[in-house]
Short mmCIF file of C-alpha atoms in Angstrom, two decimals:
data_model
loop_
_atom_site.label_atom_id
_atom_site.label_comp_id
_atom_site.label_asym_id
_atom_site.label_seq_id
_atom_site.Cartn_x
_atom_site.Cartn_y
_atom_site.Cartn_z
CA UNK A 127 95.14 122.70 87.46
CA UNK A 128 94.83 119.28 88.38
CA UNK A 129 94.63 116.40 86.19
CA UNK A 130 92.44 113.91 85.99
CA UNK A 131 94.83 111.12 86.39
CA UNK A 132 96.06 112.55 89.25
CA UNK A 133 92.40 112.91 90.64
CA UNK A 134 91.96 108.92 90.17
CA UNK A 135 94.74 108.54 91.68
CA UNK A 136 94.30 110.59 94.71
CA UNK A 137 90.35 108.51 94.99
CA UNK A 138 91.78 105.66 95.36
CA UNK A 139 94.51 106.79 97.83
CA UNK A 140 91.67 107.85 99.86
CA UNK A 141 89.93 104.42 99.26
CA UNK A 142 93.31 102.68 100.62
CA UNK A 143 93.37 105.01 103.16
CA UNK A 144 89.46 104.40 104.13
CA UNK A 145 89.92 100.72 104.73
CA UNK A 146 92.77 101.23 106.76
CA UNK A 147 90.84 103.33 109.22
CA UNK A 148 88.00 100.61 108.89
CA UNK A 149 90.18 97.80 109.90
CA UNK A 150 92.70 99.07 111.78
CA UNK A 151 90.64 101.02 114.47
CA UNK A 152 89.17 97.84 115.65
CA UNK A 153 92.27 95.93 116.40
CA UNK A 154 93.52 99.23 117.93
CA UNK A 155 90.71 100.69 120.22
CA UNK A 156 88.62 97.24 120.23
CA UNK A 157 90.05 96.45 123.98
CA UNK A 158 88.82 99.83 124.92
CA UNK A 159 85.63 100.00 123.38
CA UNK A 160 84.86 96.13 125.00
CA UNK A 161 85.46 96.97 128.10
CA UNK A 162 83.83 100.32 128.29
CA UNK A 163 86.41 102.64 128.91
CA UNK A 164 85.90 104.72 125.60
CA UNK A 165 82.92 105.18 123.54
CA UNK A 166 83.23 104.44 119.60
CA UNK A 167 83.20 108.14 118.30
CA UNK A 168 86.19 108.77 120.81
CA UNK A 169 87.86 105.81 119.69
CA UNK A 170 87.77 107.32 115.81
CA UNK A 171 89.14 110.21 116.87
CA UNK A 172 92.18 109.28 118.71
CA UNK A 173 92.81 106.75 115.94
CA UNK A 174 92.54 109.79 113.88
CA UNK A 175 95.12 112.24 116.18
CA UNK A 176 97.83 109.06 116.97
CA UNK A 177 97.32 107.43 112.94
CA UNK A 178 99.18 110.59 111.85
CA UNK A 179 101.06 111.49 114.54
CA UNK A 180 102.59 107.87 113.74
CA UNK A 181 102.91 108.46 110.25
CA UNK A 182 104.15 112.42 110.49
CA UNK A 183 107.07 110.76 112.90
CA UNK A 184 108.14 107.67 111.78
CA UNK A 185 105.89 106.79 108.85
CA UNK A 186 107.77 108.91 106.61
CA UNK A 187 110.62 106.47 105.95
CA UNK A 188 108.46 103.57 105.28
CA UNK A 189 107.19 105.86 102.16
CA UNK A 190 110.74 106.69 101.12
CA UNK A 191 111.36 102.62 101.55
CA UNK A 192 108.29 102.16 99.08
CA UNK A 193 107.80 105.00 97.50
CA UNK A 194 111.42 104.62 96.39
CA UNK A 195 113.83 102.00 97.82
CA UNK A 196 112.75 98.79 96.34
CA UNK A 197 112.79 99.81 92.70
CA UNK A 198 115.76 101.46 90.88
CA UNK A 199 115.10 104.56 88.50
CA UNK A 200 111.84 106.50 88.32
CA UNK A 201 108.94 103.66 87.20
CA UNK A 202 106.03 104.83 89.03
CA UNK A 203 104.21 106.84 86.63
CA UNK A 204 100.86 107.99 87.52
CA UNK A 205 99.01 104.88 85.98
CA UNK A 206 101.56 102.76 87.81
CA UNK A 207 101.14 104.43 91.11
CA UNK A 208 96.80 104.04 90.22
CA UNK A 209 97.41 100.15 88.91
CA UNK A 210 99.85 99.42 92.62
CA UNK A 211 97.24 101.41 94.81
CA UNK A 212 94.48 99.24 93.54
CA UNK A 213 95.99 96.26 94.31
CA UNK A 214 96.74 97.25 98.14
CA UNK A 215 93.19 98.57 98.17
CA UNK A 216 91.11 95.57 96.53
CA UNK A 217 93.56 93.42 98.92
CA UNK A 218 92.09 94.99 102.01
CA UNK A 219 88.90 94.90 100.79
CA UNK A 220 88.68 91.42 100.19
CA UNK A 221 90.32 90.98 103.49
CA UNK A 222 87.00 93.27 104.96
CA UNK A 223 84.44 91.38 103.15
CA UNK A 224 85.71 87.47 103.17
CA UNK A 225 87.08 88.11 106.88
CA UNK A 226 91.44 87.37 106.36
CA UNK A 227 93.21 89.66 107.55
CA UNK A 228 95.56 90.23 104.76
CA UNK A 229 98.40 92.72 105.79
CA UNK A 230 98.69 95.90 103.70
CA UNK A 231 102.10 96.42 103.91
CA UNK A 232 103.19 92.91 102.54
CA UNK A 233 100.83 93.48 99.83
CA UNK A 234 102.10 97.02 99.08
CA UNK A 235 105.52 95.28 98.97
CA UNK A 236 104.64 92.04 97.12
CA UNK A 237 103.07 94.77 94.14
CA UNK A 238 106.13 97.26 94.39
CA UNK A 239 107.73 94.11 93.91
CA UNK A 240 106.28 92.56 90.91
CA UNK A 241 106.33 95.71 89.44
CA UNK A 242 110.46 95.57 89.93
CA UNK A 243 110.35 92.12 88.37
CA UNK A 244 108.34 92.79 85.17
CA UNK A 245 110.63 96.01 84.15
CA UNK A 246 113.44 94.66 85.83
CA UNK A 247 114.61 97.21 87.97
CA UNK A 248 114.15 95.51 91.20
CA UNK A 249 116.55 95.95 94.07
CA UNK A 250 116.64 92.50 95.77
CA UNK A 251 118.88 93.71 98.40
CA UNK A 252 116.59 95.88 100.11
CA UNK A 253 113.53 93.18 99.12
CA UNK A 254 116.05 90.61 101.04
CA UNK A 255 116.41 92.92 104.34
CA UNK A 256 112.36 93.45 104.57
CA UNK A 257 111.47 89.66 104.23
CA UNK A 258 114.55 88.93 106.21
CA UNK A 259 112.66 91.33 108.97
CA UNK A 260 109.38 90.12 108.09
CA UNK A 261 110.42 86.43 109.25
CA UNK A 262 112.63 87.63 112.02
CA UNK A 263 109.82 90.08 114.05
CA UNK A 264 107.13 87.32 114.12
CA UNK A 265 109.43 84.95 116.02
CA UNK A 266 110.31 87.79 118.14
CA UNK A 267 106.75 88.09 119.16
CA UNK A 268 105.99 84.76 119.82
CA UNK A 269 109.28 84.71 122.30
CA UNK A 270 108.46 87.58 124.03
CA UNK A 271 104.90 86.64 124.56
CA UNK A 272 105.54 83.22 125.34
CA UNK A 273 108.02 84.44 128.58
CA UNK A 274 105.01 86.71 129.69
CA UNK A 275 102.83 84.18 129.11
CA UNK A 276 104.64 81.86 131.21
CA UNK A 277 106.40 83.88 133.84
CA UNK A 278 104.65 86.68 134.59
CA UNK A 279 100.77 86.92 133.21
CA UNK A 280 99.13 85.94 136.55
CA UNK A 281 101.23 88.48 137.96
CA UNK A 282 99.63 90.69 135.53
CA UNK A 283 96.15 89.41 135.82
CA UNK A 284 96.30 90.37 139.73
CA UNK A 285 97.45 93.65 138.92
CA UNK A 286 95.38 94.29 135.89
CA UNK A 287 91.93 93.15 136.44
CA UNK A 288 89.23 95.63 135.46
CA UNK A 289 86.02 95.33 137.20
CA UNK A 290 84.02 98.38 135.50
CA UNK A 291 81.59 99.99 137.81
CA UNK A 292 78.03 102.10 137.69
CA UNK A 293 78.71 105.57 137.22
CA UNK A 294 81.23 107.74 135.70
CA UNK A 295 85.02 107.17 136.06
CA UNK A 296 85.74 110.97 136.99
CA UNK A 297 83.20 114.00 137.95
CA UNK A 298 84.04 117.53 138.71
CA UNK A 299 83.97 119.44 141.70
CA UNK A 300 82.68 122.66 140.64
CA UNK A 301 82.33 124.16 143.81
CA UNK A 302 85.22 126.31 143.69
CA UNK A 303 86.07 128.65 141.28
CA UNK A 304 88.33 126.23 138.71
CA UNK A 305 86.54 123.09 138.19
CA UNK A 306 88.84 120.01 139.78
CA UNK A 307 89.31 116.14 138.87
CA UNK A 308 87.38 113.40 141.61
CA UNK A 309 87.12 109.97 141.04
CA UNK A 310 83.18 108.83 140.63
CA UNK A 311 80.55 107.86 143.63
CA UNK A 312 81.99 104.21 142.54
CA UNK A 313 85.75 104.41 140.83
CA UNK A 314 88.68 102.89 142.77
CA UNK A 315 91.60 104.34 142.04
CA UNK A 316 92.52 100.57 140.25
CA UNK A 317 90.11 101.08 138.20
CA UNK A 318 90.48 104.46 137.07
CA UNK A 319 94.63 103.38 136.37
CA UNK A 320 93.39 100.34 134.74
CA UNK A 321 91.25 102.06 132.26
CA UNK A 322 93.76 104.67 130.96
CA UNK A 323 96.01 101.79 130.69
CA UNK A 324 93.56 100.48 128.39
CA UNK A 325 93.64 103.31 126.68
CA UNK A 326 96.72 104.73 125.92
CA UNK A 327 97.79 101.44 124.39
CA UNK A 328 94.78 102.26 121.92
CA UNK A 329 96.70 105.22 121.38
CA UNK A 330 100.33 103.39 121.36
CA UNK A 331 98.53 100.96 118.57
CA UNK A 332 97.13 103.81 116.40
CA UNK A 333 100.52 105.65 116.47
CA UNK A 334 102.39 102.13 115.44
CA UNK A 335 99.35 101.83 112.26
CA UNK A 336 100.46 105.21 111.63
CA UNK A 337 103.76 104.58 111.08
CA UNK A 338 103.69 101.54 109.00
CA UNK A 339 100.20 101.90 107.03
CA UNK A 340 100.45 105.98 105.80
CA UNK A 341 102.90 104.66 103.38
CA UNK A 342 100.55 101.96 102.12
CA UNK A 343 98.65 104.82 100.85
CA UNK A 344 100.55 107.55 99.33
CA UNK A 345 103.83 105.89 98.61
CA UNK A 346 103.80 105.28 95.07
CA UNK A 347 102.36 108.77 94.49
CA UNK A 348 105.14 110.50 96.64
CA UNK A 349 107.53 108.81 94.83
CA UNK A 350 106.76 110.26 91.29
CA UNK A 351 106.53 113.78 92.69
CA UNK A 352 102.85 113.75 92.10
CA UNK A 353 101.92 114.57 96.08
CA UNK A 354 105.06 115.62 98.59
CA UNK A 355 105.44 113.91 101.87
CA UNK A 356 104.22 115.92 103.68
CA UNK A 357 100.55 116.20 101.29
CA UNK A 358 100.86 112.72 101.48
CA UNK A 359 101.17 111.90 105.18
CA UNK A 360 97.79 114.53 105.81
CA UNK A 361 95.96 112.88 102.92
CA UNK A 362 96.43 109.45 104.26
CA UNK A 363 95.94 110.50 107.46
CA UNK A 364 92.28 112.53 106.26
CA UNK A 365 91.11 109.02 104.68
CA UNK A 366 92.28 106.89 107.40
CA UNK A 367 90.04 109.35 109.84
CA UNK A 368 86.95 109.13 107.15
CA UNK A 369 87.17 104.93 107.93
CA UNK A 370 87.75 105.35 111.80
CA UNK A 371 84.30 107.39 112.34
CA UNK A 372 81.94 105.07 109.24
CA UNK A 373 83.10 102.20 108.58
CA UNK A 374 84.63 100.74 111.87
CA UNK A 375 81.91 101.29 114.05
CA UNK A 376 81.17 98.14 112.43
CA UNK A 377 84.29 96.58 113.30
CA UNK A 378 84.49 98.17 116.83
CA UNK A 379 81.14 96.43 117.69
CA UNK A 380 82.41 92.94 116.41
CA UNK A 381 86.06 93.38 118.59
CA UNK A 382 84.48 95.18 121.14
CA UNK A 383 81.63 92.16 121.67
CA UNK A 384 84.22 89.35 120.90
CA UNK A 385 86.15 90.98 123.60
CA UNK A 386 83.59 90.79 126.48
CA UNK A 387 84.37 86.80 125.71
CA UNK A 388 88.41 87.24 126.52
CA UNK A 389 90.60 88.68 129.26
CA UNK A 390 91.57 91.66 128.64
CA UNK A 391 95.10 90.90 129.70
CA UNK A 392 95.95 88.83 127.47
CA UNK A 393 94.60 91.41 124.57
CA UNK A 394 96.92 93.85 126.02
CA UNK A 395 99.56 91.51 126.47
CA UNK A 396 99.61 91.08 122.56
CA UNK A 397 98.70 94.22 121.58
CA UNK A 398 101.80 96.11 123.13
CA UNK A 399 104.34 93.45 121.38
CA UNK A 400 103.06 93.73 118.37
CA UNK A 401 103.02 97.50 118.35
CA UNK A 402 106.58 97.84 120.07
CA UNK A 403 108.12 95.66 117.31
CA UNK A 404 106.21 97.23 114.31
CA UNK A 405 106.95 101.26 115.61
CA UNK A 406 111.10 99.60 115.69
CA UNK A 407 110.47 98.17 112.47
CA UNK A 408 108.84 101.19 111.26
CA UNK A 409 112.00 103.38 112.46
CA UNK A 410 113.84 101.17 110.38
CA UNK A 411 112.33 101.96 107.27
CA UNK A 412 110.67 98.53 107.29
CA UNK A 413 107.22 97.71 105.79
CA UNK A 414 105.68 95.57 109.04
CA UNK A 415 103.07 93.54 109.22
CA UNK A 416 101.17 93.80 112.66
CA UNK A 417 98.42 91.07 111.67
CA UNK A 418 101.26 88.39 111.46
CA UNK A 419 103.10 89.40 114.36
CA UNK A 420 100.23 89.90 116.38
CA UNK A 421 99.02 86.38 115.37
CA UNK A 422 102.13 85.24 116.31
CA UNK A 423 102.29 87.08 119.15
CA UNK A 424 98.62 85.44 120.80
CA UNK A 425 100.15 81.93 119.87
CA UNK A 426 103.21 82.54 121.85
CA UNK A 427 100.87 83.82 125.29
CA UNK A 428 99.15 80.56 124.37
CA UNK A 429 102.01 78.58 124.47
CA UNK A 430 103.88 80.03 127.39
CA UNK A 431 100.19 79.63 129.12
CA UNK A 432 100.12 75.91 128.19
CA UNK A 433 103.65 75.67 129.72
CA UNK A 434 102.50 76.80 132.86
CA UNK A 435 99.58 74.60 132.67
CA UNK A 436 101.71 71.44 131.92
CA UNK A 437 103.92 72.49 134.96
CA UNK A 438 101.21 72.69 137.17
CA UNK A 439 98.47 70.05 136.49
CA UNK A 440 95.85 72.22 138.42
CA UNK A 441 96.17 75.72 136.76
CA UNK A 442 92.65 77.61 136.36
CA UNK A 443 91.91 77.43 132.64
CA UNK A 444 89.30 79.17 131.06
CA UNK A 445 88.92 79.41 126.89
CA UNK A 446 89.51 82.69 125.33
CA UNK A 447 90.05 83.87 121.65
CA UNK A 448 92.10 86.81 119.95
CA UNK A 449 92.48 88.24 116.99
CA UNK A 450 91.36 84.90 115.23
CA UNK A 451 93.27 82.99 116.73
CA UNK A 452 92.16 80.54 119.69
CA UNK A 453 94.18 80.91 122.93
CA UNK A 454 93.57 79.21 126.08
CA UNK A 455 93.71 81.76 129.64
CA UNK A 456 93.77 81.68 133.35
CA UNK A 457 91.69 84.89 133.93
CA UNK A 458 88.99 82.47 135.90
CA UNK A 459 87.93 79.54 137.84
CA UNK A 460 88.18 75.99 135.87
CA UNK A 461 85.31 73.79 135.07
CA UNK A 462 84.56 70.71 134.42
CA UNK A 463 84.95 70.70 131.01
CA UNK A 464 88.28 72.86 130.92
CA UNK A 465 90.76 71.84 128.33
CA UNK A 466 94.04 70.32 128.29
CA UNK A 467 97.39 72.21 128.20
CA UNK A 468 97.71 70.48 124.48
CA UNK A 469 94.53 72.07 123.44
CA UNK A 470 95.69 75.85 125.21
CA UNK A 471 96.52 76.64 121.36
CA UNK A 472 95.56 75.27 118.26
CA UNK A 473 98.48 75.04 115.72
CA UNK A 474 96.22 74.08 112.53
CA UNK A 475 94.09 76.92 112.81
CA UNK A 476 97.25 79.33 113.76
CA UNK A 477 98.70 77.77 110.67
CA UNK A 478 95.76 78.46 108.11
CA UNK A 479 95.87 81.90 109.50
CA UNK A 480 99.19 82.76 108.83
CA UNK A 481 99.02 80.76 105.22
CA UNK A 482 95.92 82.85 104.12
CA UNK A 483 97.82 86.07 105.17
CA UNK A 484 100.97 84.91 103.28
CA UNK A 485 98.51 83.98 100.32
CA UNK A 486 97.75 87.19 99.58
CA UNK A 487 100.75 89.13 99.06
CA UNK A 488 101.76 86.03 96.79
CA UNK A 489 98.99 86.39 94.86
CA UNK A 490 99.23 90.51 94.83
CA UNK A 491 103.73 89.67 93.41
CA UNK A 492 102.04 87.31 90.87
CA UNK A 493 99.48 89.28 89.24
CA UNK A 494 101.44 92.35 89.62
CA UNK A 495 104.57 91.05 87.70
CA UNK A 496 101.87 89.68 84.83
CA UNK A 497 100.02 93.10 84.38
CA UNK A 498 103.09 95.11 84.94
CA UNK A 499 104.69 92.73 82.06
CA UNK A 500 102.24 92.04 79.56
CA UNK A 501 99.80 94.78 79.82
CA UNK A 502 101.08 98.25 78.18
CA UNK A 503 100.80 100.66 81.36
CA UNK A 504 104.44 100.98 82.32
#
């Protein structure tokens, strides 16, 4: 039989795992739901198939990295594993309501970690290797993007562009005896590449959340043996599909109408970075945070854009925005009013970003290490 501790902590597992879904489906599938290629209910479900195909793959040792590698002995009892949930949970939640996107997994770390502090049993090794990652990958975004940015995104643009037509994409000849594939009255075969482009790196993107967020979840109850890994990965997995089909339709239609504002280059630009480096990271065993990398990520296209713009006086601008963060494009014809290459970014703004998503995880250690000190649960 069940207990009821383990039935609170399971509900708020879920409630982690329902926010996920909420925000994460958006920054995944946002691209494709802007530009039309998929429609919102088949968004939720490949977030749903790719969020645990990430997390039965590679998620499973970020858990073991959470669930047990930052904290010596066996300290996460069943109210301790309820207590640390609720933290990553009202984290996200506050990041859903107020608008900052705090990142779960340096949360779920930052709570694992005052936890470690107030019973002292921390292993600041292994704390030392994730924030020594955690300050590493975000400079490896900006890099990267910043060389596509400046080398090769007109290339990209040319290449790229997706000019959605009337009709469907693909109809079926069913003139024969086995239905067969056609492109529509109106689909060039650009177009047709183009939008499954868009879409598998949807797909890439869910696998990535997969891998780093299923541990945000279930770790600290697959680490006292109350769930196994494998109950774990399919519970957060269940939860994180309950938020992809309710609560993000919400969040697909704010992407998915901020998007129709920005190339979609430059959204895919980002978005494969920031996925690449968090599915290494997650191979690792490293909790990753894909809203600071991917911030980081935009500011380097911005940058490497503005370097391209300083080079050549007469560069098309146009303004564009991503993820939060303003960036500055050459997806069409300047006007008048087009800004400068110093104003292709904005470093204040990029800078209050990342200090609000830094904020939280502080604030998640601190209180943490109080409760878990002063307050009779462990």
């Amino acid at each position: 039989m069940i207990s009821g501790v383990l039935l609170v902590g399971i509900a708020v597992a879920i409630f982690v795992g329902f926010n996920i879904g909420g925000s994460n489906t958006g920054v995944a599938f946002g691209p494709a739901v802007g530009s039309g290629a998929v429609s919102k209910l088949a968004a939720a479900g490949l977030m749903s198939v790719f969020f645990l195909l990430g997390g039965w793959t590679l998620g499973r040792r970020v858990v073991d990295t959470l669930g047990s590698g930052l904290v010596t002995g066996d300290p996460f009892t069943m109210q301790v594993s309820i207590v640390v949930l609720l933290f990553i949970g009202l984290a996200l939640f506050a990041g859903n309501v107020f608008g900052v996107p705090a990142s779960t997994s340096m949360t779920a770390v930052g709570a694992i970690v005052g936890l470690g502090l107030a019973i002292g049993q921390l292993r600041v090794d292994a704390v030392l290797e994730i924030v020594g990652w955690w300050l590493v990958a975000p400079v490896i975004g900006f890099w990267v993007s910043a060389v596509v940015g400046r080398y090769w995104y007109d290339r990209l643009v040319e290449r790229m562009a997706i000019n959605r037509t009337e009709g469907a994409l693909v109809t079926f000849d069913t003139s024969g005896g086995i239905p067969k594939p056609e492109l529509g009255p109106n689909t060039t075969p650009r177009e047709l590449g183009g939008t499954l482009l868009v879409v598998a790196i949807g797909c890439y993107m869910a696998f990535s959340a997969g891998a780093s967020n299923v541990a945000n979840a279930v770790a600290p109850l697959v680490g006292n043996g109350a769930i196994t890994m494998n109950q774990g990965i399919f519970l957060a997995a269940g939860a994180t599909a309950l938020g992809a089909f309710t609560i993000a339709r919400r969040t697909l239609d704010t992407v998915g109408n901020d998007l129709t504002d920005l190339p979609l280059v430059a959204a895919l630009v980002v978005a494969t970075v920031s996925a690449s480096i968090v599915t290494v990271l997650s191979a690792l065993g490293v909790p990753a945070s894909f809203v600071v990398i991917a911030t980081m990520s935009v500011v380097g296209l911005g940058w490497g854009r503005a370097t391209v713009a300083d080079a050549v006086p007469d560069t098309p601008r146009v303004p564009a925005s991503s993820m939060g963060v303003p960036v500055e494009s050459a997806d069409a014809p300047a006007t008048d009013d087009s800004p400068s290459a110093a104003e292709l970014y904005q470093p204040a703004t990029t800078a209050r970003v990342v200090v609000l998503q830094n904020v939280v995880p502080a604030i998640a250690t601190v209180v943490a290490y109080v409760v878990f000190r002063y307050v009779p649960i462990v």
